[in-house]
Coordinates of N, CA and C and ligand atoms in Angstrom, one line a residue:
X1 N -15.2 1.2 7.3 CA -13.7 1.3 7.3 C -13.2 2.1 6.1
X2 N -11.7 2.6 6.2 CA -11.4 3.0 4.8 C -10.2 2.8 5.0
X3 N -9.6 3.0 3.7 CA -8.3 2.6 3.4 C -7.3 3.7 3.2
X4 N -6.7 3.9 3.9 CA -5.4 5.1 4.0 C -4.1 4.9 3.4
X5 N -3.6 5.5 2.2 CA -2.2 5.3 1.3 C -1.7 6.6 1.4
X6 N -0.5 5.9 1.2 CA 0.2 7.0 1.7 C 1.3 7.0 0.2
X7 N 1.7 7.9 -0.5 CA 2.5 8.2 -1.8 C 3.6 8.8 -1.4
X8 N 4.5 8.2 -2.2 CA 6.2 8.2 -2.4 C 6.8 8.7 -1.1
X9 N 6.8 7.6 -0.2 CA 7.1 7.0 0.7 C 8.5 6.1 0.7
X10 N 8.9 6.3 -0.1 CA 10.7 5.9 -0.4 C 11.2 6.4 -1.5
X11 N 12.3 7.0 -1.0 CA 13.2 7.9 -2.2 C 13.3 7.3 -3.4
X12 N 13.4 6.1 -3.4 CA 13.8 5.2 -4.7 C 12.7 5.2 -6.3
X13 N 11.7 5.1 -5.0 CA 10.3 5.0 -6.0 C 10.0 6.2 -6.3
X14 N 9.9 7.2 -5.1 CA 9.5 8.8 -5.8 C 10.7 9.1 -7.3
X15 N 11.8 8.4 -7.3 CA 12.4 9.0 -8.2 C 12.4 7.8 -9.4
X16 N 11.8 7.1 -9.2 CA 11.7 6.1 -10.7 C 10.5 7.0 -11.3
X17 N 9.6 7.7 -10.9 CA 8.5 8.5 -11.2 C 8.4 9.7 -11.7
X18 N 9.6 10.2 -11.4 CA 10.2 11.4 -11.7 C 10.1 12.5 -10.6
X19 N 9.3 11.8 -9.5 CA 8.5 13.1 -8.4 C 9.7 13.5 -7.1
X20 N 8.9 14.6 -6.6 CA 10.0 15.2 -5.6 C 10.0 13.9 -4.1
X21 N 10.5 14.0 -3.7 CA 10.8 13.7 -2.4 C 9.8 14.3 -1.5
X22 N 8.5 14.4 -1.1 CA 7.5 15.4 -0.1 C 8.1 15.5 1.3
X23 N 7.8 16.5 1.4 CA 8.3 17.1 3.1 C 7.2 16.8 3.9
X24 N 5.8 16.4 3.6 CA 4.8 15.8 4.7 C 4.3 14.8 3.7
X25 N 3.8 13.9 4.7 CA 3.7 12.2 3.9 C 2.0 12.6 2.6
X26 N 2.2 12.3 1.6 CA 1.2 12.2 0.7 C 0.2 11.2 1.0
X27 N -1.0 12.1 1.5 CA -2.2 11.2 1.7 C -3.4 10.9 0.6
X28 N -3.2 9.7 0.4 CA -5.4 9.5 -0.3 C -5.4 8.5 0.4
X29 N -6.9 8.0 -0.3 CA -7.9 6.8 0.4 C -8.2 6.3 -0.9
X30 N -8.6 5.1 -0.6 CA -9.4 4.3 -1.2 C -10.7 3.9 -0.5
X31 N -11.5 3.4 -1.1 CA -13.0 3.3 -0.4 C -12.7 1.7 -0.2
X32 N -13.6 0.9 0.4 CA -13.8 -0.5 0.6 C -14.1 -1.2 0.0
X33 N -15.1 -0.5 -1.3 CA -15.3 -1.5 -2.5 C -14.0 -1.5 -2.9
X34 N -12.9 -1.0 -2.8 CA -11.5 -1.5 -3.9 C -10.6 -2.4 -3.3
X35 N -11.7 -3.6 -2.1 CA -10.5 -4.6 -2.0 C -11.0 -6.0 -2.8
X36 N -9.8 -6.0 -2.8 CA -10.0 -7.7 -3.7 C -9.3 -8.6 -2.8
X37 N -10.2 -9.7 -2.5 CA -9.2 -10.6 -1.2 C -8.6 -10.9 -2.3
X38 N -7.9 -11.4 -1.8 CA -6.7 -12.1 -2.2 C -6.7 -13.5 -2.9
X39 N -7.8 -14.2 -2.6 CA -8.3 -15.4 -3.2 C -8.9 -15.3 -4.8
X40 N -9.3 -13.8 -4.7 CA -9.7 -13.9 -6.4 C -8.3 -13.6 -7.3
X41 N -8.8 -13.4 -8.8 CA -8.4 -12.6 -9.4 C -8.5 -11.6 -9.6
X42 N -7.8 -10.6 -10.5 CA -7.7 -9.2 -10.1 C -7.8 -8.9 -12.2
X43 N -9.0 -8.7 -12.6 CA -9.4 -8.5 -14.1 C -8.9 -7.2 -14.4
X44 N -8.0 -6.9 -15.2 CA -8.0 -5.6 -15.6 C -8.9 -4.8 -16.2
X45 N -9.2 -3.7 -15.6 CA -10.3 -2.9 -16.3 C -10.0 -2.7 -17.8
X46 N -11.0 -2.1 -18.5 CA -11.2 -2.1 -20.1 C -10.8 -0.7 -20.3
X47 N -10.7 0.2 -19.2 CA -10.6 1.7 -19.9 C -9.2 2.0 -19.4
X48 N -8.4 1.1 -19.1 CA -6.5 1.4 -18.9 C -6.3 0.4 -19.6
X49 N -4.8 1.3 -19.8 CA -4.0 0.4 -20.9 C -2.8 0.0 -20.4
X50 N -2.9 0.3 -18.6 CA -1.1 0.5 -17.5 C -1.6 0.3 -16.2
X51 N -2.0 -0.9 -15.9 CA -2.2 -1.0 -14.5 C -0.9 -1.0 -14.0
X52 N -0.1 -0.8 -13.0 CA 0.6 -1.3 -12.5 C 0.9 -1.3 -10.9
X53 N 1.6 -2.4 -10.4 CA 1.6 -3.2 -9.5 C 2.5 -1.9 -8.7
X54 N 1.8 -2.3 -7.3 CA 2.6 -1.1 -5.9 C 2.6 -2.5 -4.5
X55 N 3.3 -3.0 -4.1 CA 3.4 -3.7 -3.3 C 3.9 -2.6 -2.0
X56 N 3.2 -3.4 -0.7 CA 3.0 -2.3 0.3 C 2.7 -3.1 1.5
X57 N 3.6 -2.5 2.2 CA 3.4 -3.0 4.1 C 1.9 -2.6 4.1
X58 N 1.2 -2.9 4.9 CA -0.2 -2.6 5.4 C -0.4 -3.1 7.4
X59 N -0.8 -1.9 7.4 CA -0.8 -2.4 9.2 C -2.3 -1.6 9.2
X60 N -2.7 -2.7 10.4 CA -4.1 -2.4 10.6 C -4.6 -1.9 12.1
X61 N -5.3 -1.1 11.8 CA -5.4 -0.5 13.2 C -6.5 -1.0 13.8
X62 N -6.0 -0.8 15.3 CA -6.9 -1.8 16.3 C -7.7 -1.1 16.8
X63 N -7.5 0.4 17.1 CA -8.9 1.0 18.3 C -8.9 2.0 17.4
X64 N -9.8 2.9 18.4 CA -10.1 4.8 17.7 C -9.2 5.4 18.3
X65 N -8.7 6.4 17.6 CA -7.8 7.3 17.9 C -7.8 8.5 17.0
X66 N -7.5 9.5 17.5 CA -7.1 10.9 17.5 C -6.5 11.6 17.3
X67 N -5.6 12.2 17.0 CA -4.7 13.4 17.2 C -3.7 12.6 18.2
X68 N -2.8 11.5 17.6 CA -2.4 10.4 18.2 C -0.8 11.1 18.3
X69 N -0.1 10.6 19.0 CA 1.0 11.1 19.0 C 2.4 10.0 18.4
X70 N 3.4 10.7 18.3 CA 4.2 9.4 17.4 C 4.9 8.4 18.4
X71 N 4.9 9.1 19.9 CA 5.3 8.0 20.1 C 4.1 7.0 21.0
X72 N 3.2 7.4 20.8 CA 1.8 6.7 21.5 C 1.2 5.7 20.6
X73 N 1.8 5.7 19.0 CA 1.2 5.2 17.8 C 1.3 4.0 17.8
X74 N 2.3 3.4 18.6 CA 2.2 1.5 18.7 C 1.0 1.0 19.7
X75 N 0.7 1.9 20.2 CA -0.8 1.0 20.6 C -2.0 1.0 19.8
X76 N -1.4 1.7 18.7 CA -2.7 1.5 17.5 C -2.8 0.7 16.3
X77 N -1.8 -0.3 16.6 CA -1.6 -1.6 15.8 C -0.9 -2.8 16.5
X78 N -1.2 -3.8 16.2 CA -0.5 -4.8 16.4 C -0.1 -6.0 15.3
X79 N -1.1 -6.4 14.2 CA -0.7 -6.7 13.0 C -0.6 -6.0 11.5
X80 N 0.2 -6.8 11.0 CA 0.9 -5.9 9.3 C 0.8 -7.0 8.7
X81 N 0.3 -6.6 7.6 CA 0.0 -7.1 6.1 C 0.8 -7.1 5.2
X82 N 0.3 -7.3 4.3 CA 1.0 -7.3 2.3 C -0.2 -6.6 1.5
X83 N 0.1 -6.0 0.5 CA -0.9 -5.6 -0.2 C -0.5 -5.2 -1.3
X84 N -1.5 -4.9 -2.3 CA -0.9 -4.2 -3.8 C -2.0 -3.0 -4.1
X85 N -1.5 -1.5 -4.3 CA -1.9 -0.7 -4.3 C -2.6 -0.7 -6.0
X86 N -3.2 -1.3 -6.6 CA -3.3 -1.2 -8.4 C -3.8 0.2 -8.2
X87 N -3.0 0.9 -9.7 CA -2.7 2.0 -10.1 C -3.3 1.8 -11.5
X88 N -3.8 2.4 -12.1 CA -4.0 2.5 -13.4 C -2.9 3.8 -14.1
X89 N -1.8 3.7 -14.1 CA -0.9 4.6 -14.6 C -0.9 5.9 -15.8
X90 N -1.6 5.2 -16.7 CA -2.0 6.4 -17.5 C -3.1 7.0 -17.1
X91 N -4.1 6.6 -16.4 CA -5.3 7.4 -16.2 C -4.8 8.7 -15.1
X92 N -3.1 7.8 -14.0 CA -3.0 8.8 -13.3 C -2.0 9.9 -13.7
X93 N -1.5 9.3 -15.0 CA -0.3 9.9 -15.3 C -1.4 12.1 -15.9
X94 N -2.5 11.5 -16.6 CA -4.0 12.7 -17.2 C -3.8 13.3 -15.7
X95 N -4.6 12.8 -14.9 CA -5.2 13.5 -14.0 C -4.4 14.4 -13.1
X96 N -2.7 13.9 -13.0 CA -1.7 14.7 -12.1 C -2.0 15.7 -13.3
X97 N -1.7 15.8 -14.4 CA -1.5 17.3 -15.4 C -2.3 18.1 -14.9
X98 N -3.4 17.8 -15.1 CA -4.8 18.8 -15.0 C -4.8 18.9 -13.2
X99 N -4.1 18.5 -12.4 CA -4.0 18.6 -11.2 C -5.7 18.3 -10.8
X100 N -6.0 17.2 -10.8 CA -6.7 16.6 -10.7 C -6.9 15.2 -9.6
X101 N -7.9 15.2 -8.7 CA -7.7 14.3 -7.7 C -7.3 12.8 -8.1
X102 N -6.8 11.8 -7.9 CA -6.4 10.5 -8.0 C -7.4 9.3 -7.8
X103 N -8.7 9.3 -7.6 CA -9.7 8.5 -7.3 C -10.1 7.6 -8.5
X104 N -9.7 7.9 -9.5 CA -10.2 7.3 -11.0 C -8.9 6.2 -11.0
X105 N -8.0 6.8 -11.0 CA -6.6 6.2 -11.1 C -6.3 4.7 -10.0
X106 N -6.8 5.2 -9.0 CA -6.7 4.5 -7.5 C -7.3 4.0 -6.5
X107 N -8.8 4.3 -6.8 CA -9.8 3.8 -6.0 C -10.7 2.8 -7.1
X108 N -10.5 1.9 -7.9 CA -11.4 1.6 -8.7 C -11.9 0.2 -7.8
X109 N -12.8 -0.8 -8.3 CA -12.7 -2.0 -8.0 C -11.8 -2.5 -7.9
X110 N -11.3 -3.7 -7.0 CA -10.1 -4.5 -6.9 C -8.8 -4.2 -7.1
X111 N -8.6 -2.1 -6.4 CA -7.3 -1.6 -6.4 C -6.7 -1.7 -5.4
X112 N -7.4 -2.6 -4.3 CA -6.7 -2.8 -3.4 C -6.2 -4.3 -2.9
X113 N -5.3 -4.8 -3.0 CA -5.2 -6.3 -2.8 C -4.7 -6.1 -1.6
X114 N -5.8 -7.1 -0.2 CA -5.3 -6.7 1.1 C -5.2 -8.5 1.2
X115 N -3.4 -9.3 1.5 CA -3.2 -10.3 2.1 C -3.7 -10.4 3.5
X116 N -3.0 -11.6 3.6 CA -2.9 -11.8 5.1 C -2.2 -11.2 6.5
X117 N -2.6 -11.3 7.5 CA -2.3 -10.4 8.4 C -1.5 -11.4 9.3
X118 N -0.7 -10.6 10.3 CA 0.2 -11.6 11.0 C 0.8 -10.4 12.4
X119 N 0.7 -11.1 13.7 CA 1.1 -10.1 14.6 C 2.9 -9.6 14.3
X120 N 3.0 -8.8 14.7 CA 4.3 -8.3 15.0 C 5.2 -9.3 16.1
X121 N 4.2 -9.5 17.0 CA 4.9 -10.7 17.9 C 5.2 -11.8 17.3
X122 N 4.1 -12.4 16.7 CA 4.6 -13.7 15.6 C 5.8 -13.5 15.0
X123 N 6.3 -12.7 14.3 CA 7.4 -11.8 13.3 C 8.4 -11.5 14.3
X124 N 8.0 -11.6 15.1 CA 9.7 -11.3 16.0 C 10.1 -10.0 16.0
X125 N 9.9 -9.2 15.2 CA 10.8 -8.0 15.0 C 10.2 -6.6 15.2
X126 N 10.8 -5.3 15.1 CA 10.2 -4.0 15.0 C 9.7 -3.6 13.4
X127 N 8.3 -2.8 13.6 CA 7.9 -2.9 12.7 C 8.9 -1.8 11.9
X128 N 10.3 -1.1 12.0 CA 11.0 -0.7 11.2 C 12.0 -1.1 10.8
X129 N 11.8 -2.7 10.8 CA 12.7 -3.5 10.3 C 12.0 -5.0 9.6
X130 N 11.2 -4.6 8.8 CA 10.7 -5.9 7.8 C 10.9 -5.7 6.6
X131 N 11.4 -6.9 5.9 CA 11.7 -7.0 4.4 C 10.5 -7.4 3.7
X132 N 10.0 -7.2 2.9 CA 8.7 -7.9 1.9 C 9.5 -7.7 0.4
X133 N 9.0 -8.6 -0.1 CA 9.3 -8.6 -1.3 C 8.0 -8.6 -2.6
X134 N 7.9 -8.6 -3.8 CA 6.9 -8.8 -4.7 C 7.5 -9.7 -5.5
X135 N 6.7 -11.3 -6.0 CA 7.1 -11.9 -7.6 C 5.9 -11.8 -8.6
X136 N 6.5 -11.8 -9.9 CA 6.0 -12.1 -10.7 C 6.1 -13.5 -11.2
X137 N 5.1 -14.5 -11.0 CA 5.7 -16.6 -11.2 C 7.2 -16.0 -10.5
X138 N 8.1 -16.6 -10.8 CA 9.2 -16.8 -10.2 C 10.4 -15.5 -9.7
X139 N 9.8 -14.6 -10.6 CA 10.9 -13.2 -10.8 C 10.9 -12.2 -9.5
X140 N 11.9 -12.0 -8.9 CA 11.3 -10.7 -7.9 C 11.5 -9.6 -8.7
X141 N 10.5 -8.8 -8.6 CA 10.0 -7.6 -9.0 C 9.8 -6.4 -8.4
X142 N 10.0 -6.6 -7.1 CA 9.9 -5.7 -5.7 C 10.4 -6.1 -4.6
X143 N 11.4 -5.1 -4.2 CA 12.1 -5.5 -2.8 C 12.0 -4.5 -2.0
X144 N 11.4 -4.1 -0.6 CA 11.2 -3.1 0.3 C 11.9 -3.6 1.6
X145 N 12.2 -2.6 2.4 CA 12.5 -2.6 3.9 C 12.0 -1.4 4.4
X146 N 11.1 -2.2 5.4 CA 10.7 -0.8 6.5 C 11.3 0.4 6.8
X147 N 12.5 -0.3 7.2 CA 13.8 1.1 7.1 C 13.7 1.9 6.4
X148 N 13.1 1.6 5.4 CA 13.5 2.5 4.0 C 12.6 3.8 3.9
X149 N 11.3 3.8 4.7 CA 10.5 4.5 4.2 C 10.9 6.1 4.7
X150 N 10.4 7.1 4.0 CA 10.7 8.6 4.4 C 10.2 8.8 5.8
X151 N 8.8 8.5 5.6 CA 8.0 8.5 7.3 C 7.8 7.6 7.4
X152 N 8.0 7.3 8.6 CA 8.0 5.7 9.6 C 6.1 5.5 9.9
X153 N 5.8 4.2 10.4 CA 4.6 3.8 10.7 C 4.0 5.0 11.7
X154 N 5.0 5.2 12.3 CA 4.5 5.9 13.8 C 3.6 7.1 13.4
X155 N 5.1 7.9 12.6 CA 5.0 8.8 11.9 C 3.4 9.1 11.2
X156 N 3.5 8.1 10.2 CA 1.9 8.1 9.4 C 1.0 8.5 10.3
X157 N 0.8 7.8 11.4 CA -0.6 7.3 12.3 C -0.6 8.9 13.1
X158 N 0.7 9.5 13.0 CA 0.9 11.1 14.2 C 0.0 11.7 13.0
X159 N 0.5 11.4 11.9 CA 0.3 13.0 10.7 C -1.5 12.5 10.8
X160 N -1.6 11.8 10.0 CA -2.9 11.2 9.4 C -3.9 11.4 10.6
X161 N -3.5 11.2 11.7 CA -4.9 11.3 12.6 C -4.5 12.8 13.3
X162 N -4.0 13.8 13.0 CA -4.3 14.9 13.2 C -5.9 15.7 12.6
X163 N -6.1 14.8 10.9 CA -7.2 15.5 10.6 C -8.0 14.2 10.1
X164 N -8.0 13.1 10.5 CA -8.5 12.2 9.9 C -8.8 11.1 11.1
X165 N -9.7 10.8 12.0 CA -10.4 9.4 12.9 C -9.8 8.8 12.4
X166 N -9.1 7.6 13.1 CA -8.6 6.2 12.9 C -9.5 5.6 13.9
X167 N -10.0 4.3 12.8 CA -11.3 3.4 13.6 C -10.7 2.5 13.3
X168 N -11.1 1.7 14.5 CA -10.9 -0.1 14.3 C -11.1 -0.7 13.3
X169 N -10.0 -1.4 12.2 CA -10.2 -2.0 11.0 C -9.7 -1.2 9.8
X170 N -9.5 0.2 10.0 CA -9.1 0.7 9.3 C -7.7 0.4 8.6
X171 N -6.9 0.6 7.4 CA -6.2 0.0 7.0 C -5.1 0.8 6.3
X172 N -3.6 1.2 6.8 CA -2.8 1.9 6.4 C -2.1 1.2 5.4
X173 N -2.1 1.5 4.0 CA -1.1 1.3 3.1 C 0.2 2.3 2.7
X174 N 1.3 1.6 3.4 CA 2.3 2.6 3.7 C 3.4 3.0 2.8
X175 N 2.9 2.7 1.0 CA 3.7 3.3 0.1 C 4.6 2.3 -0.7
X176 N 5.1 2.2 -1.7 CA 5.3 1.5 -2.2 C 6.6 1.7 -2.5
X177 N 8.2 0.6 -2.4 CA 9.3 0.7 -2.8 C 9.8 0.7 -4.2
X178 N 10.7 1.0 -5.1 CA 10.9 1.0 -6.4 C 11.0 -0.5 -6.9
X179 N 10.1 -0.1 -8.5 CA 10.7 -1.6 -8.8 C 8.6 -1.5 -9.5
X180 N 7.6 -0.6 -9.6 CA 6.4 -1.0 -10.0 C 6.3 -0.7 -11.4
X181 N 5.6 -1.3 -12.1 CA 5.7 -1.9 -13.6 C 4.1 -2.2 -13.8
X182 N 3.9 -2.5 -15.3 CA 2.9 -2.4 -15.8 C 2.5 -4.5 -15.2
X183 N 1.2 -4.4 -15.6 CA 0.7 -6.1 -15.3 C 0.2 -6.6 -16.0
X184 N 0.0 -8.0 -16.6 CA -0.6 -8.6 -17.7 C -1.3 -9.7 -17.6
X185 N -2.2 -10.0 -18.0 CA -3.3 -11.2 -18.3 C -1.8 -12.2 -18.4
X186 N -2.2 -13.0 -17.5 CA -1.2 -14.1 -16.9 C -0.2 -14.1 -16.0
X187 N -0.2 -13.2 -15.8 CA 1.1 -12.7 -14.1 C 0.2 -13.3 -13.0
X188 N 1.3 -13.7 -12.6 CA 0.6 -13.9 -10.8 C 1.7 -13.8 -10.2
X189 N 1.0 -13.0 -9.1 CA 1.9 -11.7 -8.2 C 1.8 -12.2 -6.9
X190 N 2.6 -12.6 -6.4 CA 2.7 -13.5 -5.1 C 3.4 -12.4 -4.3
X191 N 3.2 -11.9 -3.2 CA 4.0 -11.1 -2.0 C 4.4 -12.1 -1.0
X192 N 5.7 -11.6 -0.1 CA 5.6 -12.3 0.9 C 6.2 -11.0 2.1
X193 N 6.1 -11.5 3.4 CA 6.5 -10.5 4.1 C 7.5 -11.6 5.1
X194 N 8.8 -11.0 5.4 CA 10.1 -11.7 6.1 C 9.6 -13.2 5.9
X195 N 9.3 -13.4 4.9 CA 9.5 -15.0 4.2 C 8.3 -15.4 4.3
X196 N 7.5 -15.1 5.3 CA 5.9 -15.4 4.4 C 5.6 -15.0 3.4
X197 N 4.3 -15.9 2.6 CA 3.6 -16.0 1.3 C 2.3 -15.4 2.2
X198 N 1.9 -13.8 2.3 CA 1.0 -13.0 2.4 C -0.4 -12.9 1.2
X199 N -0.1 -13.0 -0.1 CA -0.7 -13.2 -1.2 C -0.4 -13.8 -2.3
X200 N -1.8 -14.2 -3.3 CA -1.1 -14.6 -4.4 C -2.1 -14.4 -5.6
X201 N -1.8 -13.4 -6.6 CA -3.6 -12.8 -7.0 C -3.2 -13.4 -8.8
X202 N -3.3 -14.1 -9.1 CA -3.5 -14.1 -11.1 C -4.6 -13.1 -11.3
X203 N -3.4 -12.6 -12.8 CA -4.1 -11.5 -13.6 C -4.8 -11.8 -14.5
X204 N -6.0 -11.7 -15.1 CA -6.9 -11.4 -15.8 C -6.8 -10.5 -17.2
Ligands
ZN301 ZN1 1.0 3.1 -3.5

């Protein structure tokens, strides 16, 4: 399986970053070694000095598909997640200069926190209308709405599988809303999605 992210995905966040607004959705991957359930801890590596936290809808895809189309894209999910994209920020902040790929910054061990999953049906709603939020112990620290994103779920699954197989299990992380900050040995970062508790990871 692999992991599909998608970057500055909401106006808010592209501009707490200083970046443009993209006219086609910004794709990387992560590999599979960079998930961390959710039951562990999440140790900060020794060679960053800025991890920081990206809380993110995650919808998982059910079959194989293709060169899918946007409005054919809801048959290629039926449950959504929580997740936290970990960034090592200064390593990414190097590697944008030198225009350099983002895999050091983003793919490392345990850069992927994938919660729990929950149907859409269970949730009642369209998937371009869920709220998630992120705490820190008690603080919110991240607030998102589906609504919010530049390209919609559909969207993603049209662009992305024009040059990229979507397999069963595969895992779309669909960008993260403003509000991501550095993390520290003793945070614990709890997500919830429309009032579920999807995760809950203490930092290391
Ligand atoms: Zn992200």
């Amino acid at each position: 399986m692999k992991i599909i992210c998608i970057g500055r995905n909401y106006a808010n966040h592209a501009a707490e970053l200083g970046n443009q607004v993209p006219e086609r959705p910004v794709v990387f991957l992560k590999p599979q070694s960079a998930i961390l359930s959710h039951k562990h801890p999440f140790y900060i590596p020794s060679w960053t000095q800025d991890v920081h936290h990206e809380v993110e809808l995650v919808v998982k895809i059910n079959r194989l598909g293709k060169t899918i189309s946007e409005a054919h894209a809801p048959r290629y999910y039926s449950e959504v997640g929580l997740g936290l994209d970990f960034t090592a920020r200064d390593i990414q902040s190097e590697l944008k200069a030198k225009g350099h790929p983002w895999e050091r910054a983003k793919a490392f061990d345990g850069s992927a926190v994938v919660g729990d999953f929950v149907s859409l049906e269970a949730l009642g709603k369209p998937i371009e209308d869920l709220q998630f939020t992120l705490h820190n112990h008690e603080q919110e620290v991240q607030h998102g709405h589906s609504g919010d994103m530049l390209f919609s779920v559909n969207r993603l699954i049209a662009e992305v599988s024009q040059f990229m197989t979507l397999k069963m299990g595969d895992l779309l992380f669909t960008g993260t809303p403003a509000g991501v900050g550095s993390v520290h040995a003793g945070d614990r970062l709890r997500g919830t999605l429309e009032g579920r508790e999807m995760f809950a990871v203490n930092i290391r």
